[in-house]
Short mmCIF file of C-alpha atoms in Angstrom, two decimals:
data_model
loop_
_atom_site.label_atom_id
_atom_site.label_comp_id
_atom_site.label_asym_id
_atom_site.label_seq_id
_atom_site.Cartn_x
_atom_site.Cartn_y
_atom_site.Cartn_z
CA MET A 146 7.50 19.62 -15.04
CA ARG A 147 6.77 17.76 -11.65
CA LYS A 148 8.66 15.12 -9.49
CA GLU A 149 6.33 12.18 -9.62
CA VAL A 150 7.84 12.18 -6.30
CA CYS A 151 7.06 14.83 -4.46
CA SER A 152 9.52 17.80 -3.30
CA MET A 153 10.55 17.80 -0.05
CA LYS A 154 11.19 21.46 0.76
CA LYS A 155 11.63 19.93 5.09
CA GLY A 156 14.37 17.83 5.97
CA THR A 157 12.69 15.43 7.94
CA LEU A 158 15.51 12.54 9.30
CA PHE A 159 13.44 9.25 8.66
CA VAL A 160 14.97 6.18 11.07
CA ILE A 161 14.58 2.61 8.84
CA SER A 162 15.04 -0.82 9.74
CA GLY A 163 13.93 -3.90 8.65
CA PRO A 164 15.88 -7.92 9.55
CA SER A 165 18.39 -9.57 7.34
CA GLY A 166 15.81 -10.06 4.30
CA CYS A 167 13.75 -7.99 4.50
CA GLY A 168 15.32 -6.46 0.71
CA LYS A 169 15.11 -2.80 2.49
CA GLY A 170 18.11 -2.51 0.65
CA THR A 171 16.36 -3.16 -1.99
CA VAL A 172 13.71 -0.38 -1.80
CA LEU A 173 16.04 2.07 -0.42
CA LYS A 174 18.25 2.15 -3.44
CA GLU A 175 14.70 2.76 -5.62
CA VAL A 176 14.27 5.32 -2.58
CA LEU A 177 17.46 7.03 -2.49
CA LYS A 178 16.36 8.04 -6.44
CA ASN A 179 14.74 11.28 -5.22
CA PRO A 180 17.84 14.30 -5.60
CA ASP A 181 15.57 15.43 -2.92
CA LEU A 182 16.47 12.61 -0.02
CA TYR A 183 19.96 12.37 1.54
CA PHE A 184 21.58 8.79 2.48
CA SER A 185 23.55 8.60 5.64
CA VAL A 186 25.80 6.30 5.12
CA SER A 187 27.43 4.97 8.57
CA ALA A 188 30.70 5.24 10.29
CA THR A 189 33.04 1.80 11.39
CA THR A 190 36.46 1.05 13.04
CA ARG A 191 36.69 -2.69 10.94
CA ASP A 192 38.48 -3.04 8.12
CA PRO A 193 36.73 -2.63 4.75
CA ARG A 194 35.98 -5.73 2.60
CA PRO A 195 36.63 -6.23 -0.85
CA GLY A 196 34.98 -3.69 -3.41
CA GLU A 197 33.52 -1.26 -0.57
CA VAL A 198 34.46 2.12 -1.42
CA ASP A 199 35.00 4.63 2.34
CA GLY A 200 32.79 6.26 2.04
CA VAL A 201 29.63 5.05 0.27
CA ASN A 202 29.16 1.23 2.41
CA TYR A 203 30.57 3.09 5.31
CA ARG A 204 32.01 5.82 6.60
CA PHE A 205 35.93 3.85 8.19
CA MET A 206 37.84 5.57 10.75
CA THR A 207 40.45 4.57 13.24
CA ASN A 208 39.45 3.58 16.27
CA GLU A 209 40.68 6.66 18.15
CA ALA A 210 39.04 8.93 15.74
CA PHE A 211 36.04 7.38 16.30
CA GLU A 212 36.17 7.38 19.64
CA ALA A 213 37.23 10.83 20.09
CA LEU A 214 33.80 11.94 17.96
CA ILE A 215 32.61 9.91 20.35
CA GLU A 216 33.39 12.21 23.33
CA GLN A 217 32.86 15.45 21.19
CA ASP A 218 29.03 13.48 21.23
CA GLY A 219 29.80 12.88 17.39
CA PHE A 220 26.95 10.63 16.57
CA LEU A 221 23.46 10.23 17.05
CA GLU A 222 24.15 6.96 18.11
CA TYR A 223 26.32 3.88 18.57
CA ALA A 224 27.28 0.59 19.29
CA GLY A 225 29.92 -2.24 19.40
CA TYR A 226 29.46 -5.29 17.62
CA CYS A 227 32.30 -8.29 17.42
CA ASP A 228 34.87 -5.81 18.37
CA HIS A 229 33.79 -2.99 16.37
CA TYR A 230 32.39 0.05 16.51
CA TYR A 231 29.13 1.61 14.25
CA GLY A 232 27.83 4.25 14.64
CA SER A 233 26.03 7.07 13.06
CA PRO A 234 27.22 10.06 13.02
CA LYS A 235 25.87 12.99 13.78
CA GLN A 236 27.33 16.42 11.35
CA PRO A 237 26.14 15.00 7.40
CA VAL A 238 22.60 14.45 8.99
CA GLU A 239 22.83 18.05 11.03
CA GLU A 240 24.24 19.72 7.68
CA GLN A 241 22.02 17.80 5.35
CA LEU A 242 18.42 19.12 7.33
CA ALA A 243 19.62 22.51 7.23
CA MET A 244 19.87 22.02 4.41
CA GLY A 245 16.00 21.31 3.70
CA LYS A 246 17.22 17.51 2.38
CA SER A 247 15.46 14.94 3.91
CA VAL A 248 17.11 12.18 5.51
CA ILE A 249 18.00 8.55 5.72
CA LEU A 250 19.53 6.73 7.93
CA GLU A 251 18.89 2.93 7.71
CA ILE A 252 19.65 1.60 10.87
CA GLU A 253 19.66 -2.21 13.18
CA VAL A 254 16.79 -1.93 15.87
CA GLU A 255 18.52 -1.11 18.70
CA GLY A 256 20.43 2.13 16.88
CA ALA A 257 16.74 3.46 16.17
CA MET A 258 15.16 3.05 19.39
CA LYS A 259 18.02 5.14 20.29
CA VAL A 260 18.68 7.59 17.65
CA ARG A 261 13.90 7.76 18.87
CA ALA A 262 15.18 8.58 22.14
CA ALA A 263 17.06 12.06 21.01
CA ARG A 264 15.04 13.42 18.13
CA PRO A 265 11.32 12.67 18.91
CA ASP A 266 10.98 13.98 15.59
CA ALA A 267 12.32 11.82 13.57
CA VAL A 268 9.41 9.19 11.47
CA PHE A 269 10.44 5.81 11.81
CA VAL A 270 9.49 2.91 9.40
CA PHE A 271 9.80 -0.70 9.56
CA ILE A 272 10.11 -2.26 6.96
CA LEU A 273 9.06 -6.29 7.20
CA PRO A 274 9.14 -9.50 4.79
CA PRO A 275 5.95 -10.96 3.63
CA SER A 276 6.68 -14.52 6.34
CA MET A 277 9.28 -15.62 8.51
CA THR A 278 8.86 -18.02 5.84
CA GLU A 279 9.81 -16.72 2.70
CA LEU A 280 12.63 -14.51 4.32
CA GLU A 281 13.92 -17.64 5.32
CA ASN A 282 13.47 -18.38 1.83
CA ARG A 283 15.57 -15.07 0.53
CA LEU A 284 17.95 -15.77 3.07
CA ARG A 285 18.94 -19.74 2.06
CA GLY A 286 18.47 -17.75 -1.52
CA ARG A 287 21.54 -16.14 -2.05
CA GLY A 288 23.39 -19.85 -1.34
CA THR A 289 26.12 -18.18 0.30
CA GLU A 290 25.21 -19.23 4.02
CA ALA A 291 25.72 -22.60 5.84
CA GLU A 292 21.85 -23.98 7.25
CA GLU A 293 23.46 -22.75 11.09
CA VAL A 294 23.88 -18.96 9.80
CA VAL A 295 20.12 -19.07 8.07
CA GLN A 296 18.47 -20.20 11.19
CA LYS A 297 20.51 -17.70 13.38
CA ARG A 298 19.28 -14.43 11.10
CA VAL A 299 15.35 -15.96 11.35
CA ALA A 300 15.72 -15.78 14.79
CA GLN A 301 17.57 -12.73 14.91
CA ALA A 302 14.75 -11.07 12.49
CA LYS A 303 11.90 -12.62 15.11
CA ARG A 304 13.50 -10.58 17.91
CA GLU A 305 14.03 -7.27 15.40
CA ILE A 306 9.98 -7.35 14.05
CA GLY A 307 9.96 -7.88 18.10
CA PHE A 308 10.60 -3.71 17.85
CA ALA A 309 7.89 -3.17 14.81
CA GLU A 310 5.62 -1.61 16.66
CA LYS A 311 7.84 1.00 18.75
CA TYR A 312 7.80 3.38 15.13
CA ASP A 313 5.15 4.95 12.88
CA TYR A 314 4.93 2.64 10.03
CA VAL A 315 5.39 -0.42 9.37
CA VAL A 316 5.49 -1.18 5.73
CA ILE A 317 4.89 -5.01 3.87
CA ASN A 318 7.00 -5.89 0.87
CA ASP A 319 5.32 -8.53 -0.88
CA ASP A 320 6.09 -6.74 -4.37
CA LEU A 321 8.92 -5.06 -4.46
CA SER A 322 7.29 -2.34 -6.70
CA ALA A 323 4.77 -1.75 -4.09
CA ALA A 324 6.90 -1.70 -1.43
CA ILE A 325 8.61 1.72 -3.32
CA ALA A 326 5.98 3.47 -3.73
CA ASP A 327 4.46 3.05 0.02
CA VAL A 328 7.79 3.92 1.71
CA ASN A 329 7.65 7.01 -0.94
CA ALA A 330 4.27 7.57 -0.29
CA ILE A 331 5.58 7.85 3.79
CA LEU A 332 8.86 10.51 2.95
CA CYS A 333 5.16 12.86 0.61
CA ALA A 334 2.84 12.23 3.11
CA GLU A 335 5.59 14.05 6.24
CA SER A 336 6.55 17.04 4.00
CA HIS A 337 2.93 17.80 3.61
CA LYS A 338 2.72 17.73 7.76
CA THR A 339 1.16 20.92 8.88
CA LYS A 340 3.67 21.29 11.74
CA LYS A 341 6.38 21.54 9.13
CA ASN A 342 4.17 23.98 6.57
CA LEU A 343 3.59 26.91 8.92
CA GLU A 344 5.78 28.89 7.03
CA GLU A 345 3.69 28.00 3.57
CA ILE A 346 0.59 28.96 5.02
CA LYS A 347 0.72 32.21 5.79
CA GLU A 348 3.29 32.88 3.03
CA VAL A 349 -0.45 32.10 0.95
CA LEU A 350 -2.37 34.24 2.97
CA GLY A 351 0.55 36.81 1.91
CA LYS A 352 0.02 36.16 -1.64
CA MET B 284 -1.37 -7.20 -10.48
CA ARG B 285 -0.59 -4.45 -7.69
CA LYS B 286 -3.07 -0.85 -7.93
CA GLU B 287 -1.16 2.16 -8.38
CA VAL B 288 -2.88 3.78 -4.62
CA CYS B 289 -2.28 2.05 -2.47
CA SER B 290 -4.72 -1.07 -0.89
CA MET B 291 -5.96 0.32 2.51
CA LYS B 292 -7.37 -2.61 4.55
CA LYS B 293 -7.67 -0.74 7.15
CA GLY B 294 -10.91 1.87 7.24
CA THR B 295 -9.31 5.54 8.31
CA LEU B 296 -11.64 8.31 8.81
CA PHE B 297 -10.79 11.46 6.81
CA VAL B 298 -11.31 14.47 6.91
CA ILE B 299 -10.24 16.81 3.47
CA SER B 300 -11.95 20.60 4.32
CA GLY B 301 -10.97 23.41 1.53
CA PRO B 302 -11.67 27.16 0.68
CA SER B 303 -14.66 27.95 -2.38
CA GLY B 304 -12.09 28.26 -5.47
CA CYS B 305 -8.78 25.76 -3.93
CA GLY B 306 -10.51 23.19 -6.45
CA LYS B 307 -10.22 20.43 -3.87
CA GLY B 308 -13.57 19.01 -5.21
CA THR B 309 -10.97 18.05 -8.68
CA VAL B 310 -9.10 17.20 -6.70
CA LEU B 311 -11.26 14.77 -4.60
CA LYS B 312 -12.35 13.57 -7.81
CA GLU B 313 -9.18 11.87 -9.01
CA VAL B 314 -8.81 10.41 -5.17
CA LEU B 315 -11.79 9.10 -5.41
CA LYS B 316 -10.81 6.68 -8.04
CA ASN B 317 -10.02 4.68 -5.57
CA PRO B 318 -12.28 1.64 -4.82
CA ASP B 319 -11.54 1.31 -0.81
CA LEU B 320 -12.41 5.62 -0.40
CA TYR B 321 -16.07 5.98 -0.09
CA PHE B 322 -17.06 9.60 -0.31
CA SER B 323 -19.59 9.95 2.46
CA VAL B 324 -22.79 13.19 1.72
CA SER B 325 -24.52 14.76 3.19
CA ALA B 326 -27.27 15.00 4.07
CA THR B 327 -29.36 18.86 3.67
CA THR B 328 -33.28 20.06 4.66
CA ARG B 329 -32.89 22.49 1.32
CA ASP B 330 -34.10 21.84 -1.56
CA PRO B 331 -32.97 20.46 -4.29
CA ARG B 332 -31.52 22.42 -7.00
CA PRO B 333 -31.97 21.95 -10.60
CA GLY B 334 -29.47 19.03 -11.58
CA GLU B 335 -28.90 17.82 -8.06
CA VAL B 336 -29.05 14.47 -7.64
CA ASP B 337 -30.57 12.28 -3.75
CA GLY B 338 -28.47 10.65 -2.58
CA VAL B 339 -24.97 12.15 -4.88
CA ASN B 340 -25.18 15.73 -4.02
CA TYR B 341 -27.16 14.97 -1.05
CA ARG B 342 -29.04 13.47 0.24
CA PHE B 343 -31.77 15.56 0.92
CA MET B 344 -34.41 15.01 3.59
CA THR B 345 -37.28 17.33 5.59
CA ASN B 346 -36.50 19.29 8.20
CA GLU B 347 -38.22 16.68 10.77
CA ALA B 348 -36.55 13.57 9.50
CA PHE B 349 -33.31 15.56 10.54
CA GLU B 350 -34.53 17.25 13.42
CA ALA B 351 -35.09 13.36 14.17
CA LEU B 352 -31.82 12.51 13.45
CA ILE B 353 -30.14 14.91 14.92
CA GLU B 354 -31.96 13.28 18.68
CA GLN B 355 -30.61 10.43 17.58
CA ASP B 356 -27.01 11.31 18.18
CA GLY B 357 -27.28 10.58 14.29
CA PHE B 358 -25.08 12.72 13.53
CA LEU B 359 -21.32 13.32 13.40
CA GLU B 360 -21.61 17.60 12.51
CA TYR B 361 -24.74 19.51 11.17
CA ALA B 362 -25.54 23.11 11.30
CA GLY B 363 -27.79 25.47 10.45
CA TYR B 364 -26.98 27.88 7.31
CA CYS B 365 -29.30 30.20 5.60
CA ASP B 366 -32.23 28.55 7.48
CA HIS B 367 -30.90 25.12 6.29
CA TYR B 368 -29.22 21.97 8.54
CA TYR B 369 -26.19 20.98 6.82
CA GLY B 370 -24.96 18.01 8.29
CA SER B 371 -22.80 14.19 8.06
CA PRO B 372 -24.18 11.05 9.12
CA LYS B 373 -23.56 8.96 11.13
CA GLN B 374 -24.61 5.23 9.88
CA PRO B 375 -22.99 5.54 7.28
CA VAL B 376 -19.75 6.65 7.87
CA GLU B 377 -19.52 3.86 11.00
CA GLU B 378 -20.68 0.68 8.38
CA GLN B 379 -17.75 2.02 5.42
CA LEU B 380 -15.72 2.12 8.66
CA ALA B 381 -16.64 -1.45 9.66
CA MET B 382 -16.26 -2.94 6.44
CA GLY B 383 -11.98 -1.74 6.19
CA LYS B 384 -13.18 2.22 4.46
CA SER B 385 -11.69 4.23 4.71
CA VAL B 386 -13.69 7.03 4.54
CA ILE B 387 -13.59 11.27 2.85
CA LEU B 388 -15.67 13.38 4.54
CA GLU B 389 -15.46 16.38 2.53
CA ILE B 390 -16.61 19.70 5.04
CA GLU B 391 -15.99 23.28 6.18
CA VAL B 392 -13.89 24.63 8.66
CA GLU B 393 -16.35 23.82 11.62
CA GLY B 394 -17.76 20.89 11.35
CA ALA B 395 -14.43 19.20 10.46
CA MET B 396 -13.63 20.96 13.83
CA LYS B 397 -16.28 18.81 15.66
CA VAL B 398 -15.24 16.05 14.40
CA ARG B 399 -12.07 16.20 15.38
CA ALA B 400 -13.18 16.79 18.91
CA ALA B 401 -15.70 13.86 18.70
CA ARG B 402 -13.28 12.04 16.11
CA PRO B 403 -9.89 11.75 17.47
CA ASP B 404 -8.63 8.95 15.29
CA ALA B 405 -10.13 11.14 12.32
CA VAL B 406 -6.69 12.25 9.70
CA PHE B 407 -7.24 15.87 8.97
CA VAL B 408 -6.40 17.34 5.21
CA PHE B 409 -6.48 20.83 4.49
CA ILE B 410 -5.94 21.56 0.01
CA LEU B 411 -4.71 25.89 -0.02
CA PRO B 412 -4.39 27.68 -3.42
CA PRO B 413 -1.53 28.34 -4.59
CA SER B 414 -2.10 32.91 -3.08
CA MET B 415 -4.90 34.50 -2.27
CA THR B 416 -4.33 35.92 -5.65
CA GLU B 417 -4.87 33.21 -7.59
CA LEU B 418 -8.09 32.34 -5.89
CA GLU B 419 -9.24 35.70 -6.47
CA ASN B 420 -8.59 35.24 -9.71
CA ARG B 421 -10.15 31.11 -10.03
CA LEU B 422 -13.76 32.68 -7.89
CA ARG B 423 -13.62 35.68 -10.98
CA GLY B 424 -13.20 33.49 -13.17
CA ARG B 425 -16.17 30.97 -13.05
CA GLY B 426 -18.35 34.23 -14.43
CA THR B 427 -21.17 33.82 -12.32
CA GLU B 428 -20.54 35.86 -9.24
CA ALA B 429 -20.38 39.84 -8.50
CA GLU B 430 -17.15 40.98 -8.01
CA GLU B 431 -19.66 41.60 -4.23
CA VAL B 432 -19.33 37.71 -4.11
CA VAL B 433 -15.98 37.73 -5.03
CA GLN B 434 -15.13 39.53 -2.64
CA LYS B 435 -17.33 38.33 -0.01
CA ARG B 436 -15.69 35.04 -1.34
CA VAL B 437 -12.05 36.15 -0.90
CA ALA B 438 -13.09 37.03 3.13
CA GLN B 439 -14.11 33.99 3.61
CA ALA B 440 -11.25 32.41 2.41
CA LYS B 441 -9.62 34.19 4.64
CA ARG B 442 -11.24 32.73 7.72
CA GLU B 443 -10.77 29.19 6.96
CA ILE B 444 -8.24 28.78 6.14
CA GLY B 445 -6.78 30.30 9.43
CA PHE B 446 -7.82 27.15 10.47
CA ALA B 447 -5.51 25.22 7.83
CA GLU B 448 -2.90 24.80 11.06
CA LYS B 449 -5.76 22.98 13.20
CA TYR B 450 -5.50 19.83 10.60
CA ASP B 451 -2.78 16.96 10.43
CA TYR B 452 -1.70 17.81 6.59
CA VAL B 453 -1.84 20.83 4.59
CA VAL B 454 -1.54 20.56 0.55
CA ILE B 455 -0.94 23.43 -1.82
CA ASN B 456 -2.64 23.24 -4.69
CA ASP B 457 -1.25 25.35 -7.10
CA ASP B 458 -0.85 21.66 -9.34
CA LEU B 459 -3.59 19.73 -10.05
CA SER B 460 -1.91 15.99 -10.83
CA ALA B 461 1.12 16.82 -8.26
CA ALA B 462 -2.40 17.94 -5.53
CA ILE B 463 -3.93 14.89 -6.86
CA ALA B 464 -0.97 12.50 -6.01
CA ASP B 465 -0.55 14.42 -2.88
CA VAL B 466 -3.96 13.17 -1.75
CA ASN B 467 -3.01 9.77 -2.54
CA ALA B 468 0.74 9.91 -0.37
CA ILE B 469 -1.68 10.66 2.77
CA LEU B 470 -4.21 8.23 2.07
CA CYS B 471 -1.17 5.88 1.93
CA ALA B 472 0.64 6.55 4.45
CA GLU B 473 -2.23 6.41 7.05
CA SER B 474 -2.61 2.99 6.13
CA HIS B 475 0.64 1.97 7.55
CA LYS B 476 1.14 3.10 11.02
CA THR B 477 1.61 0.64 12.78
CA LYS B 478 -1.65 0.99 15.41
CA LYS B 479 -2.74 0.21 12.44
CA ASN B 480 -1.27 -2.77 11.34
CA LEU B 481 -0.27 -4.64 14.69
CA GLU B 482 -2.37 -7.66 13.54
CA GLU B 483 -0.32 -7.84 10.36
CA ILE B 484 3.24 -7.94 11.95
CA LYS B 485 2.44 -10.92 13.89
CA GLU B 486 0.28 -12.03 11.01
CA VAL B 487 4.42 -12.08 9.49
CA LEU B 488 5.92 -13.28 13.05
CA GLY B 489 3.25 -16.48 12.97
CA LYS B 490 3.48 -17.68 8.51
#
């Protein structure tokens, strides 16, 4: 029985970004139900918040361990933010790709641009909100943030969306199930790129 | 209500090829149920066969009309074969693309390579059979062809599959519904290419 989402024999590194409030977490939660996908968990030196689980929300590391890994060129990208490091460890990503799994890296725009430079074979997807008004409503709707924080996040979102045109694909999340289908279509299509299937073409001719 | 196949606001020219027996006709019949797609009907100077309808199977043209259209640069590609012309008229394709529809051109490999040279913005998809043995079985299964004809078609298929690596995408038709889903995913993903959505990014920022 064939899966609805096409099988991805060829591992591809997908980098997904989008501003806070665009809904990328909800989209990815569904997309990651595909067992052929591996979600790369970011590393950080900040302390776990209540409820956060090591290896699920983040890989929590000491400052010393993080800096040692930097020295070993062990990150696809990393950055310092509010006195803490955040980064994408290279090894688990490479391992999964080598096993033929596709890897999803959910990172912010500056990190994505670093990966773009280092990994020209990676595929970049930007999730957009339907409008800034809707984004603002979503951010406000969380009800947990002061108005000043909301405005700061809207400004931050605008800045991030300025990077969208540097991505390979954009998906506008105006309808959740459509956005999930769109991201799945991108993952599926990329696995059918000819350059990833040269062996398969030979196999067809040989059998 | 959102369609299952994603809407394609941006018209893209898709060129689809595959050897006789790969099942591309059956795949395309399903894919073309999407109302955002326009199927480009080839023109020919050969006589209609019983049951063939002008404008559906082919646009039947006189030799004079075809040669006049060649003079006007009116074909995306054309070729002479068995004393008759076959070609893809440019005008209906351009009209549909201008209206934002995506166009499917189902043509053989040499024609596709001509379109590749003339239209670098077009997207090329090659449909493969699961194996040459299966292709041979399918060709023989039609029961209408002499063994010699079957062998000639298998040789022709091998030659055509030699062009597959010049296409952007390949889809192996080992399971019809999966192949249909794969082609739909490619069409959907291409409509999300960032270069086709620069206006949409601006719109999100402006509203």
